[in-house]
Tab-separated table of C-alpha atoms and ligand atoms in Angstrom:
chain	number	residue	atom	x	y	z
Y	252	MET	CA	13.508	-4.594	13.494
Y	253	THR	CA	10.442	-5.550	11.486
Y	254	ARG	CA	9.490	-9.177	11.934
Y	255	VAL	CA	9.436	-11.043	8.619
Y	256	TYR	CA	7.591	-14.367	8.586
Y	257	GLN	CA	9.628	-17.473	7.776
Y	258	LYS	CA	7.982	-18.621	4.549
Y	259	ALA	CA	7.838	-16.774	1.247
Y	260	PHE	CA	6.171	-17.494	-2.062
Y	261	PHE	CA	8.754	-17.517	-4.856
Y	262	LYS	CA	8.864	-19.072	-8.329
Y	263	ASN	CA	5.470	-20.731	-7.845
Y	264	LYS	CA	6.205	-22.424	-4.570
Y	265	ILE	CA	6.529	-21.756	-0.883
Y	266	VAL	CA	10.131	-21.610	0.274
Y	267	PRO	CA	12.076	-20.461	3.339
Y	268	ILE	CA	12.422	-16.670	3.082
Y	269	ALA	CA	16.228	-16.976	2.741
Y	270	GLU	CA	15.743	-18.880	-0.521
Y	271	ALA	CA	13.549	-16.207	-2.101
Y	272	THR	CA	16.428	-14.442	-3.837
Y	273	LEU	CA	16.880	-12.712	-7.183
Y	274	ASN	CA	19.989	-12.900	-9.343
Y	275	VAL	CA	22.312	-9.871	-9.144
Y	276	ALA	CA	22.347	-9.812	-12.977
Y	277	SER	CA	18.539	-9.534	-13.270
Y	278	SER	CA	16.778	-6.345	-14.411
Y	279	ALA	CA	14.954	-6.300	-11.078
Y	280	VAL	CA	18.274	-5.837	-9.288
Y	281	LEU	CA	20.064	-3.823	-11.992
Y	282	TYR	CA	17.294	-1.296	-12.683
Y	283	GLY	CA	14.658	-1.807	-9.978
Y	284	LEU	CA	12.450	-3.311	-12.687
Y	285	SER	CA	9.802	-4.815	-10.432
Y	286	VAL	CA	6.245	-3.765	-9.705
Y	287	CYS	CA	4.716	-4.364	-6.314
Y	288	THR	CA	1.831	-3.899	-3.941
Y	289	VAL	CA	1.367	-4.256	-0.191
Y	290	PHE	CA	-1.954	-5.281	1.325
Y	291	PRO	CA	-3.019	-6.073	4.879
Y	292	ILE	CA	-4.157	-9.386	6.257
Y	293	LEU	CA	-6.764	-8.722	8.940
Y	294	ILE	CA	-8.575	-10.638	11.634
Y	295	ALA	CA	-12.256	-10.141	10.854
Y	296	GLY	CA	-14.971	-12.006	12.704
Y	297	GLY	CA	-12.629	-14.815	13.770
Y	298	SER	CA	-11.301	-15.306	10.261
Y	299	VAL	CA	-8.082	-14.313	8.582
Y	300	ALA	CA	-8.879	-12.120	5.589
Y	301	ALA	CA	-7.077	-10.053	2.950
Y	302	PHE	CA	-8.296	-6.484	2.398
Y	303	ARG	CA	-9.165	-5.381	-1.141
Y	304	LEU	CA	-7.051	-8.133	-2.683
Y	305	ARG	CA	-8.745	-7.836	-6.070
Y	306	ASP	CA	-7.912	-4.117	-6.199
Y	307	HIS	CA	-4.316	-4.811	-5.284
Y	308	PHE	CA	-4.089	-7.384	-8.063
Y	309	GLN	CA	-5.569	-4.883	-10.503
Y	310	ARG	CA	-3.098	-2.176	-9.466
Y	311	LEU	CA	-0.258	-4.659	-9.933
Y	312	VAL	CA	-1.535	-5.416	-13.432
Y	313	ASN	CA	-1.859	-1.683	-14.165
Y	314	SER	CA	1.649	-0.973	-12.885
Y	315	ALA	CA	3.060	-3.725	-15.112
Y	316	GLN	CA	1.067	-2.363	-18.069
Y	317	ILE	CA	2.416	1.168	-17.549
Y	318	ILE	CA	6.025	0.032	-17.210
Y	319	GLY	CA	5.775	-2.437	-20.080
Y	320	ILE	CA	6.250	-5.679	-18.176
Y	321	ASP	CA	4.057	-7.853	-20.374
Y	322	SER	CA	4.218	-11.297	-18.773
Y	323	LEU	CA	2.115	-10.746	-15.642
Y	324	GLU	CA	-1.387	-10.904	-17.057
Y	325	PRO	CA	-0.850	-13.812	-19.432
Y	326	THR	CA	0.515	-15.832	-16.497
Y	327	TRP	CA	-1.439	-14.790	-13.429
Y	328	THR	CA	-5.111	-14.503	-12.603
Y	329	TYR	CA	-6.723	-12.976	-9.558
Y	330	GLU	CA	-7.998	-16.433	-8.525
Y	331	ALA	CA	-4.488	-17.895	-8.704
Y	332	LEU	CA	-3.074	-15.061	-6.630
Y	333	GLN	CA	-5.798	-15.558	-4.050
Y	334	GLN	CA	-4.889	-19.247	-3.734
Y	335	ALA	CA	-1.226	-18.418	-3.349
Y	336	VAL	CA	-1.992	-15.789	-0.673
Y	337	ARG	CA	-4.105	-18.290	1.263
Y	338	ALA	CA	-1.358	-20.904	1.070
Y	339	LEU	CA	1.304	-18.430	2.155
Y	340	ALA	CA	-0.720	-17.130	5.103
Y	341	GLN	CA	-1.519	-20.663	6.249
Y	342	GLU	CA	2.067	-21.855	5.919
Y	343	ASN	CA	3.105	-18.935	8.106
Y	344	SER	CA	0.203	-19.556	10.527
Y	345	VAL	CA	-0.717	-15.868	10.305
Y	346	ALA	CA	-3.094	-15.208	13.210
Y	347	GLU	CA	-2.790	-11.453	13.672
Y	348	MET	CA	-2.783	-8.433	11.407
Y	349	ALA	CA	0.147	-8.584	8.971
Y	350	PHE	CA	1.254	-7.090	5.664
Y	351	VAL	CA	1.882	-9.043	2.477
Y	352	ARG	CA	4.174	-7.596	-0.156
Y	353	VAL	CA	3.726	-8.923	-3.669
Y	354	GLY	CA	6.427	-8.249	-6.249
Y	355	VAL	CA	6.657	-9.045	-9.937
Y	356	HIS	CA	10.306	-8.969	-10.906
Y	357	ALA	CA	11.886	-8.904	-14.352
Y	358	ASP	CA	14.529	-11.533	-13.731
Y	359	GLU	CA	16.133	-12.240	-17.064
Y	360	LEU	CA	19.878	-11.808	-16.867
Y	361	VAL	CA	21.473	-8.695	-18.407
Y	362	PRO	CA	18.788	-8.052	-21.021
Y	363	GLY	CA	19.713	-4.361	-21.249
Y	364	THR	CA	17.394	-1.456	-20.508
Y	365	ARG	CA	14.101	-2.751	-21.850
Y	366	SER	CA	10.982	-4.271	-20.360
Y	367	ARG	CA	9.042	-6.288	-22.950
Y	368	GLY	CA	9.350	-10.010	-23.479
Y	369	LEU	CA	11.270	-10.572	-20.255
Y	370	ALA	CA	10.742	-13.514	-17.917
Y	371	THR	CA	9.222	-12.497	-14.580
Y	372	THR	CA	8.986	-14.034	-11.137
Y	373	LEU	CA	6.227	-13.316	-8.660
Y	374	SER	CA	7.268	-13.123	-5.024
Y	375	MET	CA	5.317	-12.656	-1.813
Y	376	PHE	CA	6.344	-12.383	1.772
Y	377	VAL	CA	4.586	-11.544	5.021
Y	378	TYR	CA	5.773	-9.097	7.663
Y	379	GLU	CA	4.496	-7.514	10.823
Y	380	ALA	CA	2.006	-4.700	10.412
Y	381	THR	CA	3.794	-1.833	12.128
Y	382	PRO	CA	2.796	1.665	10.979
Y	383	ILE	CA	5.657	3.706	9.516
Y	384	VAL	CA	4.512	6.968	11.146
Y	385	PRO	CA	3.132	7.729	14.638
Y	386	GLN	CA	-0.656	7.387	14.669
Y	387	ASN	CA	-1.563	10.261	16.986
Y	388	GLY	CA	0.572	13.237	16.108
Y	389	ALA	CA	2.893	12.605	13.151
Y	390	ARG	CA	5.388	15.371	12.353
Y	391	LEU	CA	6.020	15.985	8.666
Y	392	LYS	CA	8.529	18.029	6.714
Y	393	THR	CA	8.198	19.339	3.194
Y	394	SER	CA	10.830	17.514	1.222
Y	395	VAL	CA	13.720	19.165	-0.572
Y	396	TRP	CA	13.208	16.386	-3.140
Y	397	ARG	CA	10.253	16.790	-5.514
Y	398	ARG	CA	7.881	13.957	-6.455
Y	399	ILE	CA	8.803	12.190	-9.684
Y	400	PRO	CA	6.321	13.409	-12.282
Y	401	ASP	CA	4.091	11.233	-14.442
Y	402	TYR	CA	6.247	12.121	-17.456
Y	403	ALA	CA	9.413	10.715	-15.792
Y	404	ILE	CA	8.523	7.660	-13.678
Y	405	PRO	CA	4.721	7.448	-13.392
Y	406	SER	CA	3.631	7.865	-9.774
Y	407	ARG	CA	0.482	5.821	-10.292
Y	408	ALA	CA	2.606	2.779	-11.126
Y	409	LYS	CA	4.083	1.137	-8.063
Y	410	VAL	CA	7.556	0.432	-9.405
Y	411	ASN	CA	10.379	-0.591	-7.085
Y	412	GLY	CA	13.020	1.591	-8.775
Y	413	ALA	CA	10.878	4.687	-8.247
Y	414	TYR	CA	11.116	4.252	-4.479
Y	415	VAL	CA	14.595	5.801	-4.491
Y	416	ASN	CA	12.604	9.047	-4.706
Y	417	SER	CA	10.736	8.116	-1.502
Y	418	VAL	CA	13.917	6.986	0.237
Y	419	LEU	CA	15.641	10.328	-0.480
Y	420	ALA	CA	12.690	12.342	0.776
Y	421	ARG	CA	11.946	10.283	3.876
Y	422	GLN	CA	15.617	10.093	4.886
Y	423	ASP	CA	15.831	13.879	4.559
Y	424	ALA	CA	12.817	14.170	6.896
Y	425	LEU	CA	14.266	11.655	9.372
Y	426	ASP	CA	17.650	13.406	9.333
Y	427	CYS	CA	15.852	16.618	10.296
Y	428	GLY	CA	14.051	14.925	13.195
Y	429	TYR	CA	10.633	14.508	11.486
Y	430	ASP	CA	8.581	11.327	11.012
Y	431	ASP	CA	8.068	11.546	7.252
Y	432	CYS	CA	8.108	13.893	4.289
Y	433	ILE	CA	5.517	15.725	2.242
Y	434	PHE	CA	6.302	15.575	-1.444
Y	435	LEU	CA	5.541	18.562	-3.637
Y	436	ASP	CA	5.298	18.272	-7.409
Y	437	ALA	CA	7.493	20.237	-9.801
Y	438	GLY	CA	5.014	23.143	-9.605
Y	439	GLY	CA	5.075	23.257	-5.790
Y	440	HIS	CA	1.687	21.596	-5.176
Y	441	VAL	CA	1.165	18.936	-2.541
Y	442	CYS	CA	1.376	15.286	-3.640
Y	443	GLU	CA	1.694	12.791	-0.781
Y	444	LEU	CA	4.061	11.249	1.791
Y	445	SER	CA	6.897	8.825	1.075
Y	446	ALA	CA	4.419	5.915	1.122
Y	447	GLY	CA	0.986	7.289	1.937
Y	448	ASN	CA	-1.659	9.687	0.648
Y	449	ILE	CA	-2.692	12.855	2.413
Y	450	PHE	CA	-6.057	14.410	3.288
Y	451	ILE	CA	-6.828	17.761	4.860
Y	452	VAL	CA	-10.025	19.077	6.425
Y	453	ARG	CA	-11.042	22.693	5.860
Y	454	ASP	CA	-14.384	23.969	7.149
Y	455	GLY	CA	-15.814	20.450	7.344
Y	456	THR	CA	-14.743	19.453	3.805
Y	457	LEU	CA	-12.253	16.697	3.118
Y	458	ILE	CA	-9.717	17.676	0.469
Y	459	THR	CA	-7.056	15.521	-1.159
Y	460	PRO	CA	-4.740	16.042	-4.149
Y	461	ASP	CA	-6.439	14.749	-7.298
Y	462	ALA	CA	-5.285	11.707	-9.257
Y	463	ALA	CA	-3.385	13.918	-11.732
Y	464	SER	CA	-1.239	15.400	-8.929
Y	465	ASP	CA	1.557	12.819	-9.264
Y	466	VAL	CA	0.237	10.640	-6.449
Y	467	LEU	CA	0.042	6.904	-6.165
Y	468	GLU	CA	-3.640	6.104	-6.506
Y	469	GLY	CA	-3.817	4.562	-3.070
Y	470	ILE	CA	-6.365	1.865	-2.393
Y	471	ASN	CA	-6.990	3.250	1.109
Y	472	ARG	CA	-7.447	6.704	-0.446
Y	473	ARG	CA	-10.261	5.252	-2.532
Y	474	THR	CA	-11.739	3.525	0.513
Y	475	ILE	CA	-11.827	6.876	2.321
Y	476	PHE	CA	-13.816	8.345	-0.572
Y	477	GLU	CA	-16.478	5.719	0.186
Y	478	PHE	CA	-16.314	6.412	3.933
Y	479	ALA	CA	-16.776	10.137	3.290
Y	480	CYS	CA	-19.874	9.411	1.233
Y	481	ASP	CA	-21.316	7.104	3.921
Y	482	LEU	CA	-20.578	9.620	6.670
Y	483	SER	CA	-21.955	12.545	4.623
Y	484	ILE	CA	-18.633	14.378	4.726
Y	485	PRO	CA	-18.158	16.511	1.587
Y	486	LEU	CA	-15.060	15.476	-0.359
Y	487	VAL	CA	-13.105	17.367	-3.008
Y	488	GLU	CA	-10.226	16.062	-5.115
Y	489	ARG	CA	-8.202	18.989	-6.397
Y	490	ARG	CA	-4.805	20.638	-6.511
Y	491	VAL	CA	-3.647	21.474	-2.978
Y	492	ASP	CA	-1.250	24.275	-2.006
Y	493	LEU	CA	1.302	23.710	0.746
Y	494	THR	CA	0.034	26.668	2.777
Y	495	GLU	CA	-3.434	25.072	2.873
Y	496	LEU	CA	-1.875	22.344	4.987
Y	497	TYR	CA	-0.515	24.888	7.435
Y	498	ILE	CA	-3.982	26.365	8.091
Y	499	ALA	CA	-6.023	23.139	7.813
Y	500	ASP	CA	-8.314	22.138	10.682
Y	501	GLU	CA	-7.067	18.557	10.369
Y	502	VAL	CA	-4.452	16.714	8.328
Y	503	PHE	CA	-4.204	12.946	8.159
Y	504	THR	CA	-2.423	10.349	6.078
Y	505	CYS	CA	-3.721	7.083	4.761
Y	506	GLY	CA	-2.129	4.021	3.267
Y	507	THR	CA	-1.539	0.396	4.089
Y	508	SER	CA	1.671	1.151	5.956
Y	509	THR	CA	0.860	4.608	7.395
Y	510	PHE	CA	-2.666	3.593	8.510
Y	511	ILE	CA	-4.876	6.625	9.221
Y	512	SER	CA	-2.405	8.760	11.058
Y	513	ALA	CA	-3.249	12.177	12.510
Y	514	VAL	CA	-0.662	14.852	11.703
Y	515	LYS	CA	0.183	17.357	14.433
Y	516	GLU	CA	3.012	19.347	12.890
Y	517	ILE	CA	4.228	20.347	9.422
Y	518	ASP	CA	7.421	22.348	8.894
Y	519	GLY	CA	7.420	23.513	12.505
Y	520	ARG	CA	3.781	24.651	12.445
Y	521	THR	CA	1.143	23.089	14.711
Y	522	ILE	CA	-1.848	21.723	12.808
Y	523	GLY	CA	-5.415	21.912	14.123
Y	524	ARG	CA	-6.599	22.239	17.680
Y	525	SER	CA	-6.494	18.627	18.881
Y	526	LEU	CA	-4.149	15.729	18.384
Y	527	VAL	CA	-6.747	13.712	16.464
Y	528	GLY	CA	-9.386	15.868	14.779
Y	529	PRO	CA	-13.086	14.896	14.863
Y	530	ILE	CA	-13.331	13.965	11.168
Y	531	THR	CA	-10.074	12.003	11.311
Y	532	GLN	CA	-11.498	10.175	14.317
Y	533	ARG	CA	-14.793	9.323	12.568
Y	534	ILE	CA	-12.988	7.994	9.523
Y	535	ARG	CA	-10.609	5.990	11.632
Y	536	GLU	CA	-13.461	4.413	13.615
Y	537	LYS	CA	-15.229	3.556	10.376
Y	538	GLN	CA	-12.097	1.840	9.091
Y	539	GLU	CA	-11.713	-0.103	12.329
Y	540	ARG	CA	-15.272	-1.418	11.955
Y	541	VAL	CA	-14.661	-2.305	8.312
Y	542	PHE	CA	-11.418	-4.097	9.188
Y	543	ARG	CA	-13.202	-6.094	11.909
Y	544	GLY	CA	-15.832	-7.174	9.405
Y	545	ASP	CA	-18.543	-5.251	11.281
Y	546	GLU	CA	-19.787	-3.235	8.286
Y	547	PRO	CA	-21.874	-5.487	6.024
Y	548	SER	CA	-21.587	-3.258	2.953
Y	549	TYR	CA	-17.775	-3.517	3.069
Y	550	LEU	CA	-17.582	-7.302	3.414
Y	551	LYS	CA	-17.092	-7.334	-0.363
Y	552	TYR	CA	-13.575	-6.009	0.270
Y	553	LEU	CA	-12.609	-8.878	2.563
Y	554	THR	CA	-11.269	-12.045	0.995
Y	555	PHE	CA	-11.658	-14.685	3.693
Y	556	LEU	CA	-8.659	-16.986	3.781
Y	557	TYR	CA	-9.274	-19.335	6.737
Y	558	LYS	CA	-10.608	-19.490	10.279
Y	559	ARG	CA	-8.187	-18.010	12.771
Y	560	ALA	CA	-7.918	-21.110	14.990
Y	561	MET	CA	-6.234	-23.397	12.482
Y	562	ASP	CA	-5.836	-27.086	12.915
Y	563	CYS	CA	-3.094	-29.115	11.315
Y	564	GLY	CA	-5.434	-30.489	8.672
Y	565	GLN	CA	-5.432	-27.178	6.914
Y	566	HIS	CA	-1.755	-27.506	6.142
Y	567	GLU	CA	-2.595	-30.605	4.114
Y	568	GLU	CA	-5.108	-28.521	2.268
Y	569	VAL	CA	-2.285	-26.169	1.294
Y	570	GLU	CA	-0.523	-29.078	-0.362
Y	571	ALA	CA	-3.725	-30.046	-2.079
Y	572	ILE	CA	-4.224	-26.574	-3.518
Y	573	GLY	CA	-1.085	-27.302	-5.515
Y	574	LEU	CA	0.644	-24.208	-6.648
Y	575	SER	CA	0.664	-25.476	-10.205
Y	576	ALA	CA	-2.784	-23.867	-10.181
Y	577	THR	CA	-1.062	-20.503	-10.268
Y	578	ARG	CA	-0.702	-20.612	-14.016
Y	579	ARG	CA	-3.524	-20.028	-16.425
Q	213	PMP	N1	1.645	6.629	-1.937
Q	213	PMP	C1	2.764	5.892	-2.041
Q	213	PMP	C2	3.972	6.491	-2.682
Q	213	PMP	C3	2.792	4.593	-1.537
Q	213	PMP	O1	3.894	3.848	-1.626
Q	213	PMP	C4	1.635	4.066	-0.910
Q	213	PMP	C5	1.659	2.679	-0.332
Q	213	PMP	N2	1.379	1.716	-1.302
Q	213	PMP	C6	0.482	4.865	-0.853
Q	213	PMP	C7	0.521	6.145	-1.375
Q	213	PMP	C8	-0.806	4.335	-0.269
Q	213	PMP	O2	-1.323	3.312	-1.068
Q	213	PMP	P1	-2.297	2.190	-0.477
Q	213	PMP	O3	-3.430	2.907	0.148
Q	213	PMP	O4	-2.693	1.408	-1.666
Q	213	PMP	O5	-1.503	1.424	0.517
């Protein structure tokens, strides 16, 4: 069972997680009309820090914009979210790596199938950072379910309702004894996993499905583009065929909840020659250094929240922040 921390952020205040509940008559519950993001809290240089928080906020705003939820941006700023994240992490005394899930939920009661002009609630909760696939040798299965295309439910928007697609595909993979699925698009090209992006290595070049391949534009995917540049590894974003995966030298996944996981088997075929390929390993080590705060040029992606060894005084500071500051 995944450990969920005791305190949540809900309706502009911190509450016990059991009180962070949505009405059964809300659009969020009726239609899955919520947008979300999940980011890691890391321990970097003795401090507790959020990774790429600004980018997560921006993707949340973009998801709301695509779906037509129009009350997020007038209400929330990045600075306000940052304050709320700090308060939530402190209230939960987070002192090890953890995930934070932020949701923006349309919670007006029975408004019918529409999205504009609806009241929304922002929620956040913290849970243990356990990867959803094995790190050294994940086994994947091509899904019988295809990835929802941009013209149906846009993949680049992180919308709760759309995750039924991921649930179907991952459950199919689990039922067949695999760790996760590989989604193909309607044309049979590779998209991604149930909740992670995919990279392959062929002849020393990193290849990943391009942004128009019905993938979620993962924030870790973008980070890997920067790593590839730093490490002088050629990178190509393009359409990827399934059979390219079968003959790749290396295949790995990336994402907040998959981490950088080396894939050892796809559809019964062994991938590569070693459990963790050399390029996968270099990228993983780079990420570990970045997450520890050991790479100065990536410190810009760490939002420092507080020193790890907290004293009680900091809890008073949480009160002082006053979550009324969350509104513009
Ligand atoms: N694809 C899907 C469908 C996802 O749910 C996720 C997780 N948010 C990702 C890719 C990876 O995104 P990120 O790197 O931002 O965690």
